[in-house]
Tab-separated table of C-alpha atoms and ligand atoms in Angstrom:
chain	number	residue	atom	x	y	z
A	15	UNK	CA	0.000	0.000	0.000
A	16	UNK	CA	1.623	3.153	-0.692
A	17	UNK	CA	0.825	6.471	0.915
A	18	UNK	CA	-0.180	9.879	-0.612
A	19	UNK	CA	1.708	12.694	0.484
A	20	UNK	CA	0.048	15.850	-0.148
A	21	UNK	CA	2.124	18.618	-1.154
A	22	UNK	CA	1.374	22.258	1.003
A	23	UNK	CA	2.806	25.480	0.542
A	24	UNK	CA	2.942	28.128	-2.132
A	25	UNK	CA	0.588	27.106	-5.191
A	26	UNK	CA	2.413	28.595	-8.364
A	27	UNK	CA	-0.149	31.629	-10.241
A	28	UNK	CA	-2.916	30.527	-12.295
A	29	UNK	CA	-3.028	31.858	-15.795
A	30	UNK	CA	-1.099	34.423	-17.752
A	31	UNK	CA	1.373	36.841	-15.927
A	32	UNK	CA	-0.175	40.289	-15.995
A	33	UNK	CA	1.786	42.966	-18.262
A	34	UNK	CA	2.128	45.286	-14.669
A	35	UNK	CA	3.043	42.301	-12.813
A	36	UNK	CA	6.042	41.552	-15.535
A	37	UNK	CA	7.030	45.374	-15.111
A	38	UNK	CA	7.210	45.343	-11.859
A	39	UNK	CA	9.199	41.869	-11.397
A	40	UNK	CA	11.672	43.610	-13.657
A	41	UNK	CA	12.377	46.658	-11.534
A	42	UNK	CA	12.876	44.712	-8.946
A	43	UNK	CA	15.551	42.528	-10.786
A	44	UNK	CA	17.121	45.236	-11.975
A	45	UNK	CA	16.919	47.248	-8.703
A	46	UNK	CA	18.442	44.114	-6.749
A	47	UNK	CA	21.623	43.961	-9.306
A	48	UNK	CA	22.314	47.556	-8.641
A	49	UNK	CA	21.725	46.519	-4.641
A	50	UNK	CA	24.081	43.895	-5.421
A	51	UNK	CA	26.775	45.373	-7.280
A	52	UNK	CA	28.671	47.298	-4.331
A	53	UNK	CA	29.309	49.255	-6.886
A	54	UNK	CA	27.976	51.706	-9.560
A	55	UNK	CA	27.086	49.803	-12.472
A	56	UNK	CA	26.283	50.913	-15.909
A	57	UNK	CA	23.383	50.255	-18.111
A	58	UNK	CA	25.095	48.241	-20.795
A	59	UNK	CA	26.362	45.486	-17.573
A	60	UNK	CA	22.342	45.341	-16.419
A	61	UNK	CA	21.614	44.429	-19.523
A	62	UNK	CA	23.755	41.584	-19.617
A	63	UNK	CA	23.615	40.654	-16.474
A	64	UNK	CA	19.886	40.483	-16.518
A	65	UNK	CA	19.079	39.400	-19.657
A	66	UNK	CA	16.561	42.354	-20.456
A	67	UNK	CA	16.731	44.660	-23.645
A	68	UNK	CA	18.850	47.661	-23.253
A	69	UNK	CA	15.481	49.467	-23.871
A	70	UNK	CA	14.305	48.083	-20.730
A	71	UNK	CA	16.940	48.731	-18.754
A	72	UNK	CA	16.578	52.612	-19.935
A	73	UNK	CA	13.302	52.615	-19.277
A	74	UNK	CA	13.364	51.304	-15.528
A	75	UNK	CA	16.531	53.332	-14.917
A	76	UNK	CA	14.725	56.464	-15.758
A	77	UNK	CA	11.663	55.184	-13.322
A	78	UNK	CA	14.378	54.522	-10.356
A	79	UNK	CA	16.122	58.252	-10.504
A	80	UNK	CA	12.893	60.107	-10.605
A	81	UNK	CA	12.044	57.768	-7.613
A	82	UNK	CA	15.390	58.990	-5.652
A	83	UNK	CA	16.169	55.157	-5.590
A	84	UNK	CA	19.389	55.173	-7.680
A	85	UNK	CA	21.805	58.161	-8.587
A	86	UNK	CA	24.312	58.398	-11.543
A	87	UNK	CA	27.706	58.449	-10.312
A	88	UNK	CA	31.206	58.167	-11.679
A	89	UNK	CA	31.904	55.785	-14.688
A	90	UNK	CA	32.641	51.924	-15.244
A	91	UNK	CA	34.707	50.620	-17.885
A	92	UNK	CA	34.374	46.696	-18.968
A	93	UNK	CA	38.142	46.194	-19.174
A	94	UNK	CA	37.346	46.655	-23.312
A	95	UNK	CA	38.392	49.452	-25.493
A	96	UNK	CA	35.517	52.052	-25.817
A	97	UNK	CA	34.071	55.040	-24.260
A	98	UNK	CA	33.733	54.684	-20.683
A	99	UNK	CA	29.932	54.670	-18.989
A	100	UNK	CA	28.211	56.349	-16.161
A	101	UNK	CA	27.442	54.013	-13.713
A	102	UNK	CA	24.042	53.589	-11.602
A	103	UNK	CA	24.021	53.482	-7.891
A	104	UNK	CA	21.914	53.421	-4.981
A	105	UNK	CA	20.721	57.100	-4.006
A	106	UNK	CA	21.753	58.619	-0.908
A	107	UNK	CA	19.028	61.367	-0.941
A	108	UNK	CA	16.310	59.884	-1.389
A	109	UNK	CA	14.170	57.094	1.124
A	110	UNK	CA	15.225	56.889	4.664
A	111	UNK	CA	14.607	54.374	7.663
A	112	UNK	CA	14.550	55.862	11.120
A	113	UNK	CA	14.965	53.810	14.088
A	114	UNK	CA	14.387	54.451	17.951
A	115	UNK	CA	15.762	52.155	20.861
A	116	UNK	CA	14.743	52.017	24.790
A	117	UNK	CA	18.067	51.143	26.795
A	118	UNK	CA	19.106	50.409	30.528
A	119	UNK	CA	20.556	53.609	30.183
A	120	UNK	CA	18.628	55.772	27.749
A	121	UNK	CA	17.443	56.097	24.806
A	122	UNK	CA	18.860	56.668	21.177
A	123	UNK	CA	17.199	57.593	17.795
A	124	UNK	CA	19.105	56.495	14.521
A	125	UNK	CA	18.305	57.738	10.470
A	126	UNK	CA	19.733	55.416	7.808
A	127	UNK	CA	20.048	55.838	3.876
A	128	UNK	CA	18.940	53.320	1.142
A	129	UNK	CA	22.874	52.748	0.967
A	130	UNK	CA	23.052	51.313	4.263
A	131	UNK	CA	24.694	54.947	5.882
A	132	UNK	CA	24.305	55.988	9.339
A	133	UNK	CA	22.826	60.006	8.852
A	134	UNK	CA	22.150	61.031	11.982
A	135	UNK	CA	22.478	59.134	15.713
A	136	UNK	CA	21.457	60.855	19.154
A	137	UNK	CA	20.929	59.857	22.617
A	138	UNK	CA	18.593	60.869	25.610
A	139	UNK	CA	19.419	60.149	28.785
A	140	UNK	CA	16.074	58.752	30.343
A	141	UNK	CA	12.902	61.246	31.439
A	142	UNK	CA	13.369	62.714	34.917
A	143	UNK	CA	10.158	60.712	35.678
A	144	UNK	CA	11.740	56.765	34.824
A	145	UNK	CA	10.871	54.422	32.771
A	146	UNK	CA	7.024	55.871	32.879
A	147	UNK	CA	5.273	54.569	29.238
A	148	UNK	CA	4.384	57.895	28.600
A	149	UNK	CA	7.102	60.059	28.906
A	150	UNK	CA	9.780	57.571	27.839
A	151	UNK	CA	7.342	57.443	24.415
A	152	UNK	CA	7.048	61.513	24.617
A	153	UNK	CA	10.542	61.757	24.722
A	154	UNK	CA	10.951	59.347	21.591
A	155	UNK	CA	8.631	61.165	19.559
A	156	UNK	CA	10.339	64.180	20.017
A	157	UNK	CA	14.037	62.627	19.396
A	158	UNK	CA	12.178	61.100	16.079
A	159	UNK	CA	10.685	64.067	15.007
A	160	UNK	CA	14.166	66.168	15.638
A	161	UNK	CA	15.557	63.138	13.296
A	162	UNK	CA	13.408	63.548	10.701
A	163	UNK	CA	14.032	67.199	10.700
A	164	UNK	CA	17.724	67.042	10.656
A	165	UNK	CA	17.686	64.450	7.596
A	166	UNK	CA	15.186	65.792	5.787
A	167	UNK	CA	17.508	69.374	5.352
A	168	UNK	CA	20.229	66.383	3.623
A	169	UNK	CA	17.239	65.613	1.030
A	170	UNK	CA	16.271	62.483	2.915
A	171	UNK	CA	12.536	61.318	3.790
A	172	UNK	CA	11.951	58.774	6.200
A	173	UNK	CA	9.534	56.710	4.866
A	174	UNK	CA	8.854	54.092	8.170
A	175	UNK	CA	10.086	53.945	11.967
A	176	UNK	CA	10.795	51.205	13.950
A	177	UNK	CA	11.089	51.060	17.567
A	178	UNK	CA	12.624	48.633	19.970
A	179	UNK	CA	11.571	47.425	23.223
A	180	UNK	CA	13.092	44.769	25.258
A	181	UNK	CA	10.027	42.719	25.809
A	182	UNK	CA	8.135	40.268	23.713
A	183	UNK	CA	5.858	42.340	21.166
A	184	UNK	CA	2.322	41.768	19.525
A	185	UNK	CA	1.714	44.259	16.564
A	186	UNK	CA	2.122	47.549	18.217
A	187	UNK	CA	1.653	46.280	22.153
A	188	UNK	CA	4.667	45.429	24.139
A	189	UNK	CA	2.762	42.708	26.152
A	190	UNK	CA	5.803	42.936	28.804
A	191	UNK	CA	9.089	44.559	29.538
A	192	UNK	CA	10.320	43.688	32.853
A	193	UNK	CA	12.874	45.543	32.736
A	194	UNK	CA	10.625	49.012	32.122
A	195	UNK	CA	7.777	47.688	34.034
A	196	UNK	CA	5.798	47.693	31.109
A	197	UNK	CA	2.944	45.355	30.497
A	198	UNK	CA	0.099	45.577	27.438
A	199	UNK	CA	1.800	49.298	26.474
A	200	UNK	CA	0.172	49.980	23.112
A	201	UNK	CA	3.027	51.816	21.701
A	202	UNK	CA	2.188	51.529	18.151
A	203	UNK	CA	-0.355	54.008	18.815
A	204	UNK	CA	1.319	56.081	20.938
A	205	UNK	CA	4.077	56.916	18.089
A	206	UNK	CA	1.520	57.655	15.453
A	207	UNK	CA	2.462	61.088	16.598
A	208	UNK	CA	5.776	60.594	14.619
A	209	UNK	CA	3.797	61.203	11.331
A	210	UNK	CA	5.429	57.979	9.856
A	211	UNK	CA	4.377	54.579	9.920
A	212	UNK	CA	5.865	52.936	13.440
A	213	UNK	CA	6.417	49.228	13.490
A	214	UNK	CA	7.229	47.967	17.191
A	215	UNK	CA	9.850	45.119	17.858
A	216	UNK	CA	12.046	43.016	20.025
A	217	UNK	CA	15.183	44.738	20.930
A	218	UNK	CA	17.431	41.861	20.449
A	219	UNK	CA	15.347	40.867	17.179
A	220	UNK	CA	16.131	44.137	15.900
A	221	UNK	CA	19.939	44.307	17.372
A	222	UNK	CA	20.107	40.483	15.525
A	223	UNK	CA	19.020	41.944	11.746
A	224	UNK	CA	22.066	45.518	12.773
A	225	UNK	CA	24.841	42.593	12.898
A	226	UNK	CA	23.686	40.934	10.368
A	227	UNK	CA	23.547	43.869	8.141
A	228	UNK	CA	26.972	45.225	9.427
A	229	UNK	CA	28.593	41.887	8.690
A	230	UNK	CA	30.315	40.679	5.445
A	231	UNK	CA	28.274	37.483	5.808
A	232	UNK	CA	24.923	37.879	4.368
A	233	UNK	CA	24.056	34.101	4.760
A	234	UNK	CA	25.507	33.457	8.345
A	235	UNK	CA	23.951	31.708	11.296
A	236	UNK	CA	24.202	32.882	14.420
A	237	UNK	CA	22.691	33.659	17.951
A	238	UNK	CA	22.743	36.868	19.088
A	239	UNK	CA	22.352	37.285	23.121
A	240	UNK	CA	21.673	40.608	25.224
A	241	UNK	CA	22.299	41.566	28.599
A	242	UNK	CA	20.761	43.697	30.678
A	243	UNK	CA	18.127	44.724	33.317
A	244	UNK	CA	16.656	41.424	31.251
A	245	UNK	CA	17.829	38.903	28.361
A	246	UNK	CA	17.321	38.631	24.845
A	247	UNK	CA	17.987	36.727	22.004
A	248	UNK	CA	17.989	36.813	18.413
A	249	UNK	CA	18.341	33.983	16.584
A	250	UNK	CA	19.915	34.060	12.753
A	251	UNK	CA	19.708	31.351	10.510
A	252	UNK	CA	21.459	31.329	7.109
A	253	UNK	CA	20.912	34.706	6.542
A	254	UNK	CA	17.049	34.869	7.989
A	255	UNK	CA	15.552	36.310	11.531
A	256	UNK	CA	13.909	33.303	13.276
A	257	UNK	CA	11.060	34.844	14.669
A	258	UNK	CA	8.584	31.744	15.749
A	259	UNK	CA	5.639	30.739	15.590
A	260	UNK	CA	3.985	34.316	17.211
A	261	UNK	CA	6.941	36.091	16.660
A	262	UNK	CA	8.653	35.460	20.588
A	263	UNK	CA	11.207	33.011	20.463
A	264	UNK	CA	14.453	34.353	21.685
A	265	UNK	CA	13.465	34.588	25.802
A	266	UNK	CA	16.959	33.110	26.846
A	267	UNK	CA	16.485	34.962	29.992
A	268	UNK	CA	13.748	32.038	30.819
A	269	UNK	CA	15.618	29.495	29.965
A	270	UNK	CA	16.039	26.959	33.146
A	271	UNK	CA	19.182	26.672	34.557
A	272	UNK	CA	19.018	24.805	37.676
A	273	UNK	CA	15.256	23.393	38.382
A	274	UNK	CA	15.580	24.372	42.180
A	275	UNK	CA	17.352	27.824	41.910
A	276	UNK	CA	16.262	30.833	43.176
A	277	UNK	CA	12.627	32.332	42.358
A	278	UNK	CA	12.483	34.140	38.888
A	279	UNK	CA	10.384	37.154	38.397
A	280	UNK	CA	8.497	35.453	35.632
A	281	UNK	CA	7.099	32.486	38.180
A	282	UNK	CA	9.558	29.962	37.297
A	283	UNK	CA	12.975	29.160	39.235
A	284	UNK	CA	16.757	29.259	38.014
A	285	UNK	CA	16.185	30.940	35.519
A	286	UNK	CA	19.190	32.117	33.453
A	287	UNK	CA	18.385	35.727	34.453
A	288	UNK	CA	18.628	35.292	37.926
A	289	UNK	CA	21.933	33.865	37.706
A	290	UNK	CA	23.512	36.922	34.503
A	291	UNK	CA	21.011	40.004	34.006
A	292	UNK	CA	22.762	42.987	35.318
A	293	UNK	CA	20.299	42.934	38.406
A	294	UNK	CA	21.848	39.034	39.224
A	295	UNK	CA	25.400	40.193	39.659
A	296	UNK	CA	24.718	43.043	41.413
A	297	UNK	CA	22.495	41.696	43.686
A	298	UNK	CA	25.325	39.412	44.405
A	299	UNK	CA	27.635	42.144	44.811
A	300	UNK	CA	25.222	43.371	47.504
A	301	UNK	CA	26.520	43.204	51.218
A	302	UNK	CA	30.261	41.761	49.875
A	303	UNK	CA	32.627	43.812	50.922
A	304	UNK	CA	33.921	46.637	48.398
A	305	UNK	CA	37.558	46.347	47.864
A	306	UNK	CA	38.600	49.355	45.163
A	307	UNK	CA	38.298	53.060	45.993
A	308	UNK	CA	35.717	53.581	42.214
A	309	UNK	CA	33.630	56.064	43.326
A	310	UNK	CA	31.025	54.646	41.328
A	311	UNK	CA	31.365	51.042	42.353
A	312	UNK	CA	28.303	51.672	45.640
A	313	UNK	CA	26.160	48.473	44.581
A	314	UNK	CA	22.159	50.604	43.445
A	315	UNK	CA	19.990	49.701	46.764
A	316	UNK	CA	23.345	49.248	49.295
A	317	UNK	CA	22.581	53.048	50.626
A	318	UNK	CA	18.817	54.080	49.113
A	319	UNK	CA	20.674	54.801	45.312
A	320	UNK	CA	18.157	55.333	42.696
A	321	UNK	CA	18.828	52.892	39.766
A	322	UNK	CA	17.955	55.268	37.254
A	323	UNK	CA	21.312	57.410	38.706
A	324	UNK	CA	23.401	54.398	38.384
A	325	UNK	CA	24.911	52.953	35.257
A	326	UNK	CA	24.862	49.296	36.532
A	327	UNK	CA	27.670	48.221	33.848
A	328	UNK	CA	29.257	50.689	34.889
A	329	UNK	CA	29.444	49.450	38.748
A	330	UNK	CA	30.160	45.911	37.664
A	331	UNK	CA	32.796	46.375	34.754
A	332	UNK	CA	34.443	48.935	37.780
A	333	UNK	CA	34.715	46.148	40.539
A	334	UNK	CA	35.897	43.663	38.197
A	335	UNK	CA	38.300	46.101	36.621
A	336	UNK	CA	39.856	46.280	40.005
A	337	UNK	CA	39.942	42.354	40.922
A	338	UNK	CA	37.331	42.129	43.349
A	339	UNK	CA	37.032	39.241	44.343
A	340	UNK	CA	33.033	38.955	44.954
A	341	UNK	CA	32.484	40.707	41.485
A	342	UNK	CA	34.911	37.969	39.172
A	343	UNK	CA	33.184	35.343	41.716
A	344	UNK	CA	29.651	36.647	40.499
A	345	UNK	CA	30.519	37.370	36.831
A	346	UNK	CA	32.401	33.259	36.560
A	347	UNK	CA	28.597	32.603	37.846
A	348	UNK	CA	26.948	34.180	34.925
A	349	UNK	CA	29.222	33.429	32.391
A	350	UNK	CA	28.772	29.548	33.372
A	351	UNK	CA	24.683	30.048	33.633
A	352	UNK	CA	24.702	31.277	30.216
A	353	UNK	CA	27.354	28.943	29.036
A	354	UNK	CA	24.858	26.979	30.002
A	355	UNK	CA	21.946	27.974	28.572
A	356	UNK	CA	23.533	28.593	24.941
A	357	UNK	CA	24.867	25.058	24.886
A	358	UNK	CA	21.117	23.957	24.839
A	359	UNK	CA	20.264	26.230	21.995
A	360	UNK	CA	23.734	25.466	20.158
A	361	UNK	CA	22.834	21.735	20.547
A	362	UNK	CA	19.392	22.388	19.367
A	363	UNK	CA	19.549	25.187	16.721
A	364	UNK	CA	23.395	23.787	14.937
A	365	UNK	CA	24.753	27.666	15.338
A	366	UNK	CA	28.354	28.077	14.840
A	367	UNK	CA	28.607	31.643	16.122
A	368	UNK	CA	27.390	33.216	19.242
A	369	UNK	CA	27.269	37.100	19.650
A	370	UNK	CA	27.466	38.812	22.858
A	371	UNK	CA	25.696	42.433	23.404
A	372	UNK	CA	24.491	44.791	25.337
A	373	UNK	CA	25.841	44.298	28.924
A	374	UNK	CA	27.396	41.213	27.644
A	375	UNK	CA	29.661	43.090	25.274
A	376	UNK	CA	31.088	45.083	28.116
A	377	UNK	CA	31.882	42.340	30.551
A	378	UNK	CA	32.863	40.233	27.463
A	379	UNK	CA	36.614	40.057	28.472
A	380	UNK	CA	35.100	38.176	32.078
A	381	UNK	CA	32.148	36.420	30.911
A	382	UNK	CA	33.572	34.450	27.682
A	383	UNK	CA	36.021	32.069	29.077
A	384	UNK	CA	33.272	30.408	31.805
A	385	UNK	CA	30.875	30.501	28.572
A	386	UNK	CA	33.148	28.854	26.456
A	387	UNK	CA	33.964	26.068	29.046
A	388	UNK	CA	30.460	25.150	29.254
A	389	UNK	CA	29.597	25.457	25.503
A	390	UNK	CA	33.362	22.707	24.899
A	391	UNK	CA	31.992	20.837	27.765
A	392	UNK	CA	27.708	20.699	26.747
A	393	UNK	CA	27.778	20.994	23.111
A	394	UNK	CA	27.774	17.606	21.191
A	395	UNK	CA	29.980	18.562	18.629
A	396	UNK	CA	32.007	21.679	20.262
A	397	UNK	CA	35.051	19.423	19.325
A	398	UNK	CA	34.720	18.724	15.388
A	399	UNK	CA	33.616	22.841	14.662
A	400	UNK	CA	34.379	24.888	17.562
A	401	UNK	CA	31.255	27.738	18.768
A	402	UNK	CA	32.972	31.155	18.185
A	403	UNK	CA	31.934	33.298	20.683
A	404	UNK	CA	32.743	37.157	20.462
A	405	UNK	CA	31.341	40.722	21.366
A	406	UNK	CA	28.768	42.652	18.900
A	407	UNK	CA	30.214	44.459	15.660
A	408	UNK	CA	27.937	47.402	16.328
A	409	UNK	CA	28.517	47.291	20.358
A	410	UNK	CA	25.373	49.188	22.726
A	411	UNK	CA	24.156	50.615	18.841
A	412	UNK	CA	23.152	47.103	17.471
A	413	UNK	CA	19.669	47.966	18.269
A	414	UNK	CA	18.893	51.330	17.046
A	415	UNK	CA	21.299	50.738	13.939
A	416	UNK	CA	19.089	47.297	13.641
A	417	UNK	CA	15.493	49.062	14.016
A	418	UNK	CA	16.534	51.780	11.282
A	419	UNK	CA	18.007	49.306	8.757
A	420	UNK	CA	14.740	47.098	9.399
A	421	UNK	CA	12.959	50.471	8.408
A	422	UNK	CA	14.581	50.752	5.091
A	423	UNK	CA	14.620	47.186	4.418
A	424	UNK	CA	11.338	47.576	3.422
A	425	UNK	CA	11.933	49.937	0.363
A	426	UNK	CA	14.945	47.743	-0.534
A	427	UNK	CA	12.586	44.600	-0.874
A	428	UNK	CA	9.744	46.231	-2.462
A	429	UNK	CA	10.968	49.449	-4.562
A	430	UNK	CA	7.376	49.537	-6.307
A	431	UNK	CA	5.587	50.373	-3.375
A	432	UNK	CA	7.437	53.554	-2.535
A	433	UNK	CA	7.211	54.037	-6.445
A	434	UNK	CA	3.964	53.325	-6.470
A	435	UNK	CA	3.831	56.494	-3.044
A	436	UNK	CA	6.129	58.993	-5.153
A	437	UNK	CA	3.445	59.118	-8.402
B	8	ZN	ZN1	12.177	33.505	34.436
């Protein structure tokens, strides 16, 4: 008896490709060779290169620079005798991406260019009044606006923002952000305010897509962890975000790491971030005894300190700086819980890179060596293809850099639509 397996997924079109469908499949060829090319390119190399008529190729190239998509710039020769061409290259005053980032410590506000450029980048420290929905959201619509203003004097227009939040996120509602004491904040709506569409996501999501960008790998696979007040993961798979099923895989921070440990804020016990958020190690640094002079090394709570006053990397990377003993005691612990806690994913997931950021970037030089000994020691085949384990490209920036490339992404994969806007 044999079985039927019924095929699922995509069904191909039925009937005849529409004449504005062709057109607009060949834009986007040609606009993804130019994308492509590094490069300016020149018409006569599209051609070939895409196998459409060279009165094609005129005819899109014409559409792209009224768009503000491409720009002529310098010449290409072919390496054959004959009059050298202008070449065709993606515009750098025309659609922009802007993108917005909550921190431990602040907040930032980023503008990038269709070429990938970094236009404008400014921080905030937070509003007098904490980590308050409102005001933190006031104070990021008027960083965005001042963005928009400053790019749009360099001929830019930002066609979408994106903001992240370090919580899980459904459409425009963070559902929760421990770490803010946020829970169901419909920030979508809040930012309409911006004047530009607002897409809200996960902060290490976002920080995930800014390495992959920055890196010469378009196709890697990696995991990309954050530290923090919480922790976050994005996961990359040859070349594509791994969002899940409803868009919130990457809660490392919840990840088990011994059944019976201490209570977890989220219900459970031992989790990962009671053993390596920034809140873990200081709390562990609590009541040891100081032993450097750093005048910012008082542990936030020892004597009444408001959090918001303290940079809490700052405290920890000072201590540790200095050899004190309870702080490389507290940061071995962390580095071995999320040794830990990676080796399940690296088992799981076959990732051959692991990125650390945020906080994690700047205790990187304490917290690697414990995480590598548990990845060698957990990881089923650690010893045929060794896990490379290193700080961010794009350091405390991933984020915002992330949320404004995600922004422009948009026009990069469909160039019709803001066409399709600009007629
Ligand atoms: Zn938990």
């Amino acid at each position: 008896m044999t079985a039927a397996f019924r095929l699922s997924g995509p069904r191909p079109p039925e009937g005849a490709v529409r004449q504005e469908d062709l057109r607009d499949l060949n834009l986007k060829v040609v606009f993804q060779h130019i994308l492509d090319a590094g490069r300016p390119i020149s018409r006569t190399e599209l051609a070939t290169a895409t196998g459409l008529t060279r009165p094609t190729i005129t005819r899109i190239a014409e559409e792209l620079l009224a768009g503000r998509l491409i720009t002529e710039k310098g010449v290409t020769h072919n390496g054959r005798a004959g009059r050298p061409r202008v070449g065709l290259t993606l515009s750098d005053r025309g659609p922009a991406g802007l993108g917005l980032d909550i921190r431990a410590d602040g907040l930032a506000a980023c503008v990038v260019d269709l070429t990938g450029t970094v236009r404008h980048l400014t921080f905030a420290p937070m509003p007098p009044t904490g980590r308050d929905a409102e005001a933190v959201l006031g104070s990021l619509i008027r960083m965005g606006c001042e963005a928009i203003e400053a790019v749009t004097a360099k001929e830019l227009t930002v066609v979408t923002a994106t903001l992240a939040v370090p919580g899980p996120v459904d459409g425009g509602v963070v559902r929760i952000a421990p770490a803010l004491g946020w829970r169901d904040v419909d920030a979508g709506t809040f930012l309409a305010d911006l004047g530009v569409p607002c897409v809200v996501d996960n902060e290490a999501n976002l920080a995930a897509l800014g390495e992959l960008y920055a890196g010469d790998d378009p196709l890697g696979s990696f995991l990309y962890v954050s530290g923090g007040l919480g922790i976050g993961a994005g996961i990359v798979l040859n070349g594509s975000l791994m969002r899940g099923a409803r868009g919130w895989s990457g809660e490392l921070g919840h990840v088990t790491v011994e059944p019976e440990g201490a209570a977890c804020a989220c219900g459970s016990r031992g989790c990962l971030e009671t053993y390596a958020s920034t809140g873990a190690i200081l709390g562990a640094l609590r009541g040891a005894p100081d032993r450097t002079d750093a005048r910012d090394s008082a542990v936030p709570g020892e004597a009444g300190d408001a959090f918001e006053r303290i940079n809490p990397d700052s405290v920890i990377t000072s201590r540790a700086e200095a050899a004190d003993p309870a702080a490389l005691v507290a940061l071995d612990r962390a580095g071995s819980a999320l040794g830990i806690a990676l080796s399940g994913a690296v088992n799981v997931l076959d990732i051959d890179s692991v990125l650390l950021g945020g906080s994690f970037a700047l205790l990187s030089s304490w917290l690697t060596d414990p995480v590598r000994a548990e990845i060698d020691r957990r990881v089923l085949t650690a010893s045929w293809s060794p896990v490379t384990i290193r700080p961010t490209l794009l350091g405390p920036d991933a984020a915002v850099i992330g949320a404004a490339l995600t922004s422009i992404d948009q026009i990069r994969r469909r160039p019709t639509t803001w066409l399709a806007r600009q007629s």
